[in-house]
CSV table of C-alpha atoms in Angstrom, one decimal:
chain,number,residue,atom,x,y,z
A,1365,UNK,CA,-243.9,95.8,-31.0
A,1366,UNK,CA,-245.3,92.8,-29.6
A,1367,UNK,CA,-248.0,94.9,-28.1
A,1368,UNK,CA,-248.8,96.7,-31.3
A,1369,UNK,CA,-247.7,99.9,-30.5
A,1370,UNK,CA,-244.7,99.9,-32.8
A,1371,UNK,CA,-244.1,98.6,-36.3
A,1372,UNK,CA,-241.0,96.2,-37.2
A,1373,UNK,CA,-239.0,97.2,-39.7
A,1374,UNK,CA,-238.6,93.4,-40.8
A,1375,UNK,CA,-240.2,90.5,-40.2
A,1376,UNK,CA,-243.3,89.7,-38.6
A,1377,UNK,CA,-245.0,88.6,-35.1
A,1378,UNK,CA,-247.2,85.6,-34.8
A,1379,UNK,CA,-248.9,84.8,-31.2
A,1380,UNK,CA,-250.4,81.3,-31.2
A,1381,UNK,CA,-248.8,80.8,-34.9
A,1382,UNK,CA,-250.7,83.2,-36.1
A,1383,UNK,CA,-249.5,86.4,-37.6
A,1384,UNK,CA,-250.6,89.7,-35.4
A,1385,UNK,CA,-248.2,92.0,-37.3
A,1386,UNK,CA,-251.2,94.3,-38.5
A,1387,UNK,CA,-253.3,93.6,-35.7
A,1388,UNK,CA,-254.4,96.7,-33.6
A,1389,UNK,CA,-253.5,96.6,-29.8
A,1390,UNK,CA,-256.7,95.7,-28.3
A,1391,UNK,CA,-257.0,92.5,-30.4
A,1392,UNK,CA,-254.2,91.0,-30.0
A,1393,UNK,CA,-254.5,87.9,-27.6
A,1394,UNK,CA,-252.2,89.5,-24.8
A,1395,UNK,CA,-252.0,91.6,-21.3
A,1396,UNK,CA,-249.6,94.0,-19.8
A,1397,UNK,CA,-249.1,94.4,-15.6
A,1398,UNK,CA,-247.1,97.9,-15.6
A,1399,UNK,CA,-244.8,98.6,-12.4
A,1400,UNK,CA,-247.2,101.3,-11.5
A,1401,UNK,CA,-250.4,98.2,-11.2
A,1402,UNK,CA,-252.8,101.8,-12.2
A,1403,UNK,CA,-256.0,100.2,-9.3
A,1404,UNK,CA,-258.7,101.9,-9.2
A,1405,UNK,CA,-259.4,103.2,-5.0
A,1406,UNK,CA,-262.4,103.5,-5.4
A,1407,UNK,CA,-263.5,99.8,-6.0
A,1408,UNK,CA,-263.1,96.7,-4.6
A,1409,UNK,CA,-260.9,93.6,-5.7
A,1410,UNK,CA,-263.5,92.3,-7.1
A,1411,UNK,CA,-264.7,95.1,-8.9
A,1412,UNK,CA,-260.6,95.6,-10.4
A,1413,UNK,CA,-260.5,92.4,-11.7
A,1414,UNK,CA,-263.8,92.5,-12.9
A,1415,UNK,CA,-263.4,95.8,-14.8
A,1416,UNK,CA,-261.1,94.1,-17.5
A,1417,UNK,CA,-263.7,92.1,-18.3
A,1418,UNK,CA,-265.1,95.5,-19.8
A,1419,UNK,CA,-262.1,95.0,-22.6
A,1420,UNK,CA,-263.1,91.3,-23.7
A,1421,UNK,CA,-262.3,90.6,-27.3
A,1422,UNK,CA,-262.0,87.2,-29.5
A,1423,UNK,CA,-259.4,86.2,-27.7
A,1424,UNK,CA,-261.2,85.1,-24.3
A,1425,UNK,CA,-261.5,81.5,-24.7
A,1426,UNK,CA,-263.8,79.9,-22.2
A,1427,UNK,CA,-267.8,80.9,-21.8
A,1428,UNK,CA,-268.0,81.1,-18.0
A,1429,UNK,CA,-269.8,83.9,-16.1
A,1430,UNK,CA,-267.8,87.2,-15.0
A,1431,UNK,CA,-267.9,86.0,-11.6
A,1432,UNK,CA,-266.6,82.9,-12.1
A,1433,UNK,CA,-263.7,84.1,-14.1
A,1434,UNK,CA,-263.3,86.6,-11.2
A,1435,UNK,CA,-263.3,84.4,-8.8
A,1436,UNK,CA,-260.9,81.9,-10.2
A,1437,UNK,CA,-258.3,84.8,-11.2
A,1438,UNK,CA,-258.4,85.6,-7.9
A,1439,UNK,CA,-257.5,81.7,-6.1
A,1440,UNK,CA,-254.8,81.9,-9.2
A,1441,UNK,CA,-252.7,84.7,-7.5
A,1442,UNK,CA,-254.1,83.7,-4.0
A,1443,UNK,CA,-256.1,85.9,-3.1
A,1444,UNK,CA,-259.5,84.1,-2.9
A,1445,UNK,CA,-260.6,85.5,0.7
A,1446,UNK,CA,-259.9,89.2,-0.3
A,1447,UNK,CA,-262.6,90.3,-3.1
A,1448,UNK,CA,-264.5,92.6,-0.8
A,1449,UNK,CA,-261.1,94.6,0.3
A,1450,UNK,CA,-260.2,97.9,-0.6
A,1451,UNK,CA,-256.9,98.6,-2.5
A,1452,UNK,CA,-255.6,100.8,0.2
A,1453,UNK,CA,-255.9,97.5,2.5
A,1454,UNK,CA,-253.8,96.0,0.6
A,1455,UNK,CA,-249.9,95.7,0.8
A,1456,UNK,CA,-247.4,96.1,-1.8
A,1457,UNK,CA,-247.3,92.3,-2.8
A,1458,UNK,CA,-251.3,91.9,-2.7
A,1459,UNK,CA,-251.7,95.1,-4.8
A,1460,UNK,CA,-249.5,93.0,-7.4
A,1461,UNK,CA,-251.5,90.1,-7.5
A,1462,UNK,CA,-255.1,92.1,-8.1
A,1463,UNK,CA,-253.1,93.8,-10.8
A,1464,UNK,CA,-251.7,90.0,-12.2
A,1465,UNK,CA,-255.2,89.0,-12.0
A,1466,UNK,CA,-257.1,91.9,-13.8
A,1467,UNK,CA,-254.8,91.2,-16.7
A,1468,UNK,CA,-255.0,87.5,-16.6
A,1469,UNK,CA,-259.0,87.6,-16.4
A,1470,UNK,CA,-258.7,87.9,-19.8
A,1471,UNK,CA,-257.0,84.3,-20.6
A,1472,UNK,CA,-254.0,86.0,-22.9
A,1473,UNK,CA,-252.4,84.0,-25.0
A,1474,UNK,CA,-248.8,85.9,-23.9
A,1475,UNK,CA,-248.4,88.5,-20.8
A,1476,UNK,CA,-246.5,91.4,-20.7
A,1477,UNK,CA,-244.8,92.7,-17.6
A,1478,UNK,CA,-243.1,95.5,-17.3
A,1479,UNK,CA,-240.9,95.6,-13.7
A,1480,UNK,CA,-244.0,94.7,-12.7
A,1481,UNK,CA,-241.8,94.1,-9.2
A,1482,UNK,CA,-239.6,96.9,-9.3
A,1483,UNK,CA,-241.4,99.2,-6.6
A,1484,UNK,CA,-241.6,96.3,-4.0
A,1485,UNK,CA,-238.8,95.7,-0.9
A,1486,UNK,CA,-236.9,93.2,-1.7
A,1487,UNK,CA,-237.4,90.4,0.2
A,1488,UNK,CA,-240.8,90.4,-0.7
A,1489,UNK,CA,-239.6,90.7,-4.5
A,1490,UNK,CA,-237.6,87.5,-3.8
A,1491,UNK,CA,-240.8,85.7,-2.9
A,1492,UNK,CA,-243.3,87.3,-5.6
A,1493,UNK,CA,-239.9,86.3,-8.0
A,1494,UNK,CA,-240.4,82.5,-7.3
A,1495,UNK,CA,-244.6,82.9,-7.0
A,1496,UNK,CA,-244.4,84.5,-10.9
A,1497,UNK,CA,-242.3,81.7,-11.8
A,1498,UNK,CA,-244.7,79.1,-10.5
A,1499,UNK,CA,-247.8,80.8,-11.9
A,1500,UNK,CA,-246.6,80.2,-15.3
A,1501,UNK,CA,-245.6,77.2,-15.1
A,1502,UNK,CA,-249.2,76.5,-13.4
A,1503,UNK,CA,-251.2,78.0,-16.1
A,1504,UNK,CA,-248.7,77.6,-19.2
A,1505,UNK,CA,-248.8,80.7,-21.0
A,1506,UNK,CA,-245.9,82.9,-22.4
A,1507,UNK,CA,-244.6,85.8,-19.8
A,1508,UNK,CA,-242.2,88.3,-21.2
A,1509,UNK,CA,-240.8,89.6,-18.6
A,1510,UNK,CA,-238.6,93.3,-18.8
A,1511,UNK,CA,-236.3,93.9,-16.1
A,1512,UNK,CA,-233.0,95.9,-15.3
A,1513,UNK,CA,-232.6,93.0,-12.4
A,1514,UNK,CA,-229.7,90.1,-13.4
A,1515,UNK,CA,-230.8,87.7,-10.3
A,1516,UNK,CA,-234.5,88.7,-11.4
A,1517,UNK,CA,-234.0,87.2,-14.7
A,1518,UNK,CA,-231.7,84.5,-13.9
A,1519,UNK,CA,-234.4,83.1,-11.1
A,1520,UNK,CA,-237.5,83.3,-13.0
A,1521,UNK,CA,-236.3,82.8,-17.0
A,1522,UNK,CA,-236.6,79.6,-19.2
A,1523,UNK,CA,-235.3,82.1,-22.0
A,1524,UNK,CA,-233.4,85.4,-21.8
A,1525,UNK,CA,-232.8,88.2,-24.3
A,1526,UNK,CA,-229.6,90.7,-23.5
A,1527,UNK,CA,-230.2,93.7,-25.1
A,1528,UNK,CA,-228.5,97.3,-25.9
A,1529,UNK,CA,-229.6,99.8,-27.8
A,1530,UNK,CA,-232.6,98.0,-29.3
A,1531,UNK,CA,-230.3,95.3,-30.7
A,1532,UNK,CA,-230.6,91.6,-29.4
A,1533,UNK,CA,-227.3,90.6,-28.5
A,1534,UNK,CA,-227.9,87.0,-27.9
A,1535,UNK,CA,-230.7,84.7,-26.6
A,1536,UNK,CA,-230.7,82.0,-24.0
A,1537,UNK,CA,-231.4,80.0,-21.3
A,1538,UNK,CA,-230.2,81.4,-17.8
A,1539,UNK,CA,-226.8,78.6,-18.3
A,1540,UNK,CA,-226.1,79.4,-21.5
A,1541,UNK,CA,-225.9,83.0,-21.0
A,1542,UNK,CA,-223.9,83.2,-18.1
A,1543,UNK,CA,-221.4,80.2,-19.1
A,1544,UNK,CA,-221.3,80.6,-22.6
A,1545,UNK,CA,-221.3,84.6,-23.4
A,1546,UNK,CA,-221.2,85.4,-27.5
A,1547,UNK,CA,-219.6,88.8,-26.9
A,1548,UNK,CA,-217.7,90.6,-24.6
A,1549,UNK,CA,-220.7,93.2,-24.4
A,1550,UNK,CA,-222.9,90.1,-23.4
A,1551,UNK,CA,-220.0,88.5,-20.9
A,1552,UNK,CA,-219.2,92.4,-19.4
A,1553,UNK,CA,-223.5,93.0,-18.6
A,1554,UNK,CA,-224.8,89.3,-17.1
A,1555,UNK,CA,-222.7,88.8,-13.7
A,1556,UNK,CA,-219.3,89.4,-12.9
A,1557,UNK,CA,-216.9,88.1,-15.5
A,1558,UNK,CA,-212.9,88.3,-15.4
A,1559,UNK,CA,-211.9,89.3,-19.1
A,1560,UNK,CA,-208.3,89.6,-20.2
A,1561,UNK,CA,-206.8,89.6,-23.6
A,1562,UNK,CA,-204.7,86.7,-24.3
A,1563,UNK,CA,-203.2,84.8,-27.1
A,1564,UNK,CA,-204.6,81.0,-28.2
A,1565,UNK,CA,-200.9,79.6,-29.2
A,1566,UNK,CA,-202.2,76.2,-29.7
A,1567,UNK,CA,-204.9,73.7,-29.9
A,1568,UNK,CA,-205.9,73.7,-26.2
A,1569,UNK,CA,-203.3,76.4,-24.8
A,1570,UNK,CA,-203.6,79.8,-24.0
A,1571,UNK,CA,-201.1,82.2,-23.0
A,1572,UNK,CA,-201.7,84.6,-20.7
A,1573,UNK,CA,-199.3,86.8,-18.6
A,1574,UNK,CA,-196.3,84.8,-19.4
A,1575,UNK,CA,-197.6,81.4,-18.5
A,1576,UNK,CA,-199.4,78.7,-20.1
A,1577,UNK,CA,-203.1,77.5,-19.3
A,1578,UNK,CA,-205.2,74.7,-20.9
A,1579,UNK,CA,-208.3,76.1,-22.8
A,1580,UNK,CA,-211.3,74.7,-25.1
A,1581,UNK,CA,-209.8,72.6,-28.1
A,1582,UNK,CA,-212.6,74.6,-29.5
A,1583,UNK,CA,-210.6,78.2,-29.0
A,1584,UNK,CA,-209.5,79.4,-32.7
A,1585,UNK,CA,-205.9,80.0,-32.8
A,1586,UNK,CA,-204.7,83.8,-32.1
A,1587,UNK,CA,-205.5,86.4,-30.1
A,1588,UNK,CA,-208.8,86.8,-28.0
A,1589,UNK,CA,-210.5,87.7,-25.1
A,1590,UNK,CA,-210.6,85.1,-21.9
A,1591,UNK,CA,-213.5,84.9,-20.2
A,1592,UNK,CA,-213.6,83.2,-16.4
A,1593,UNK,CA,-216.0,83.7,-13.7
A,1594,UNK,CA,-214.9,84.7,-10.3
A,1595,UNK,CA,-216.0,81.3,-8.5
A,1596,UNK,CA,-214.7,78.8,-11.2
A,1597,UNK,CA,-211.0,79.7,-10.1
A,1598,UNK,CA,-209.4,77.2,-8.0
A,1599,UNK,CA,-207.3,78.7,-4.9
A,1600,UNK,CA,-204.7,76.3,-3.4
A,1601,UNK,CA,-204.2,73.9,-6.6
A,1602,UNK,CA,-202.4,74.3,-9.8
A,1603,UNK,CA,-198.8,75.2,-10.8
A,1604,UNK,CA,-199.5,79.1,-11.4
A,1605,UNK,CA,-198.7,81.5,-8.6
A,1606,UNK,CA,-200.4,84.4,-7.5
A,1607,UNK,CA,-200.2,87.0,-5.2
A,1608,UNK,CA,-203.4,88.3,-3.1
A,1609,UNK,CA,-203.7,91.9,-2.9
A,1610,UNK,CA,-206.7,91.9,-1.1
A,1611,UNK,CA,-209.4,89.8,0.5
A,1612,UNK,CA,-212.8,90.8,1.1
A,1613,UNK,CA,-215.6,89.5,3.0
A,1614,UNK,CA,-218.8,89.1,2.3
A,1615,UNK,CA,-220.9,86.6,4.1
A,1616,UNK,CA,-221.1,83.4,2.6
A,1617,UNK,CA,-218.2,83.9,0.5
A,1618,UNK,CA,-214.8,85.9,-0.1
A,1619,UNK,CA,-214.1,88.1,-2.7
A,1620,UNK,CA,-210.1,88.0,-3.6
A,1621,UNK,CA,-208.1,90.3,-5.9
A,1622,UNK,CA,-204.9,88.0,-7.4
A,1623,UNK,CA,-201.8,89.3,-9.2
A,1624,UNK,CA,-200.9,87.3,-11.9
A,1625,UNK,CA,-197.9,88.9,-13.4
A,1626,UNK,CA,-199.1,91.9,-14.7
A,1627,UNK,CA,-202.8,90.8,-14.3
A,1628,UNK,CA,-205.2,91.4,-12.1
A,1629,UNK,CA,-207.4,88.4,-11.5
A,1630,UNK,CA,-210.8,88.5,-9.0
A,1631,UNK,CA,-212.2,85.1,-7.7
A,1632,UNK,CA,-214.7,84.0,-5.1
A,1633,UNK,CA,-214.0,81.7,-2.5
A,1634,UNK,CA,-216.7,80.1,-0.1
A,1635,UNK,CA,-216.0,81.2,3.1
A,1636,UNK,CA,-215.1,78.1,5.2
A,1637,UNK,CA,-212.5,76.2,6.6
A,1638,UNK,CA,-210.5,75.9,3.7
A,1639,UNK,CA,-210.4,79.5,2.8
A,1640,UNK,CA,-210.2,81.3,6.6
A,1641,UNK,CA,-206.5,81.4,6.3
A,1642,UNK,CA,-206.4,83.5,3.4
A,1643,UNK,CA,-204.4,86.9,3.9
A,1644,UNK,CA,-203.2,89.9,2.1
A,1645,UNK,CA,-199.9,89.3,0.5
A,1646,UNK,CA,-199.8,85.7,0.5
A,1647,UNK,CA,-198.5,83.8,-2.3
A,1648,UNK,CA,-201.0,81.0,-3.5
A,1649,UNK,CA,-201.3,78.7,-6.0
A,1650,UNK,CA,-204.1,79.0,-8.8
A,1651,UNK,CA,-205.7,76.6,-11.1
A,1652,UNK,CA,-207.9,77.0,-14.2
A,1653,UNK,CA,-210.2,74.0,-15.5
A,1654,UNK,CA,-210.8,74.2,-19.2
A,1655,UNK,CA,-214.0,74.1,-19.0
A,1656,UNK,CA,-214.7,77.0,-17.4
A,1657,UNK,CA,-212.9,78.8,-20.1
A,1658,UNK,CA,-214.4,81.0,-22.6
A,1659,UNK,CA,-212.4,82.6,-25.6
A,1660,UNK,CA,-214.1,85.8,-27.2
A,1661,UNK,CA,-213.1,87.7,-30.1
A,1662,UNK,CA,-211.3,91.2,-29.0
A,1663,UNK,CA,-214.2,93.2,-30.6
A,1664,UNK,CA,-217.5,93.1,-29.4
């Protein structure tokens, strides 16, 4: 839709406050990098970057030569020194960046990528991932950014959109979303989220497998859904027991599946001093800070 190739139902889309609802494709004030970056083998970097120029509409704002607007999309996405290459001397990452500057040549007002990332190793997607988020803040324009990548979004995003089914579930910043889920669709899809039906008996108190814990004063009364990421439960403290049934390793921090009752609770430990000694079996103690509690309603 915001590309022009589909209609809203309701509503309407303004770029730059004004309304592009109507507008055909090629004059709205935008760009698209695909996944697939479509460069031409047979020319140059120069010549790719230079061939979007062929497209120019209204919306190119400044009156400087081709080359000059080639050259400078090219120091954007560093790759000054490499006009005269071929595409098939490029790598992964450089083909990328010719493709990032042939659509930004064109000084859109919003750019649209699609996975643009999603064919590339990934420790070289981890570096593009912070070079992407840089760019934009460089040159201050709007990227909407599709991908099927949590970390992706969560490292590069001001804003994120979870969506299903062409529905928008909620919108937030990278925080907000993770911390303070609107749905147990939204809580289940970003990260790993323990979620287990409880009962809010009072202001501040939830009940959850036989025992009492202290929740958001905020938390209507009756029953729910409790939300509680993996890292914010505190092993060692606290007046609840639990039994480990398993602990797993891996790397930098441990993985542990707790028996609460009947419930099955997973938490994430760093993996240090404090946590070395933790075995199969073992009976620990377990703590839960309000905070770090979120009550959902059962549906949705």
């Amino acid at each position: 839709m915001i590309g022009g190739f589909e209609q809203p139902d309701t509503g309407n889309i303004f770029i730059d406050n004004r309304d592009v609802t109507n507008d055909e494709p090629e004059v709205r004030p935008l760009n698209t990098v695909f996944q697939n970056y479509s460069l031409f083998p047979h020319l140059n970097v120069r010549e790719n970057v230079k061939f979007g120029l062929r497209f120019e509409n209204a919306f190119i704002k400044s009156p400087k030569s081709d080359e000059q607007r080639v050259g400078e999309a090219l120091e954007l996405v560093q790759l000054g020194s490499f006009g005269e290459r071929r595409v098939h001397q490029l790598s992964g990452g450089e083909q990328q960046r010719v493709a990032l500057a042939r659509a930004l040549i064109l000084e859109p007002s919003v750019l649209l990528l699609d996975e643009p990332l999603g064919a590339l190793d990934a420790q070289l997607r981890a570096q593009l991932q912070v070079e992407l988020a840089t760019l934009q803040r460089q040159i201050g324009i709007t990227f909407i950014y599709v991908t099927h990548d949590q970390h992706e979004a969560f490292t590069m995003s001001d804003r994120i959109g979870v969506m299903r089914e062409g529905r928008l579930m909620q919108v937030g910043g990278p925080r907000e979303l993770y911390e303070q889920p609107n749905s147990v669709e939204v809580a289940r899809f970003v990260g790993a989220a323990n979620l287990i039906q409880c009962r809010v008996i009072s202001r501040g108190v939830i009940e959850l497998a036989g025992e009492k814990f202290a929740a958001p004063e905020s938390a209507p009364i009756g029953d729910g859904m409790m939300m509680i990421r993996p890292e914010r439960i505190r092993i060692g403290s606290g007046n609840h027991k639990a039994i480990i049934e398993r602990v797993t390793f891996a790397g930098s921090v441990l993985r542990i599946s707790l028996k609460l009752g009947q419930v099955t609770i997973n938490a994430e430990v760093p993996n240090d001093e404090t946590t070395v000694g933790l075995r199969d079996g073992q009976e620990v103690n377990i703590d839960v800070l309000p905070d770090a509690v979120r009550v959902l309603p059962l549906v949705g």
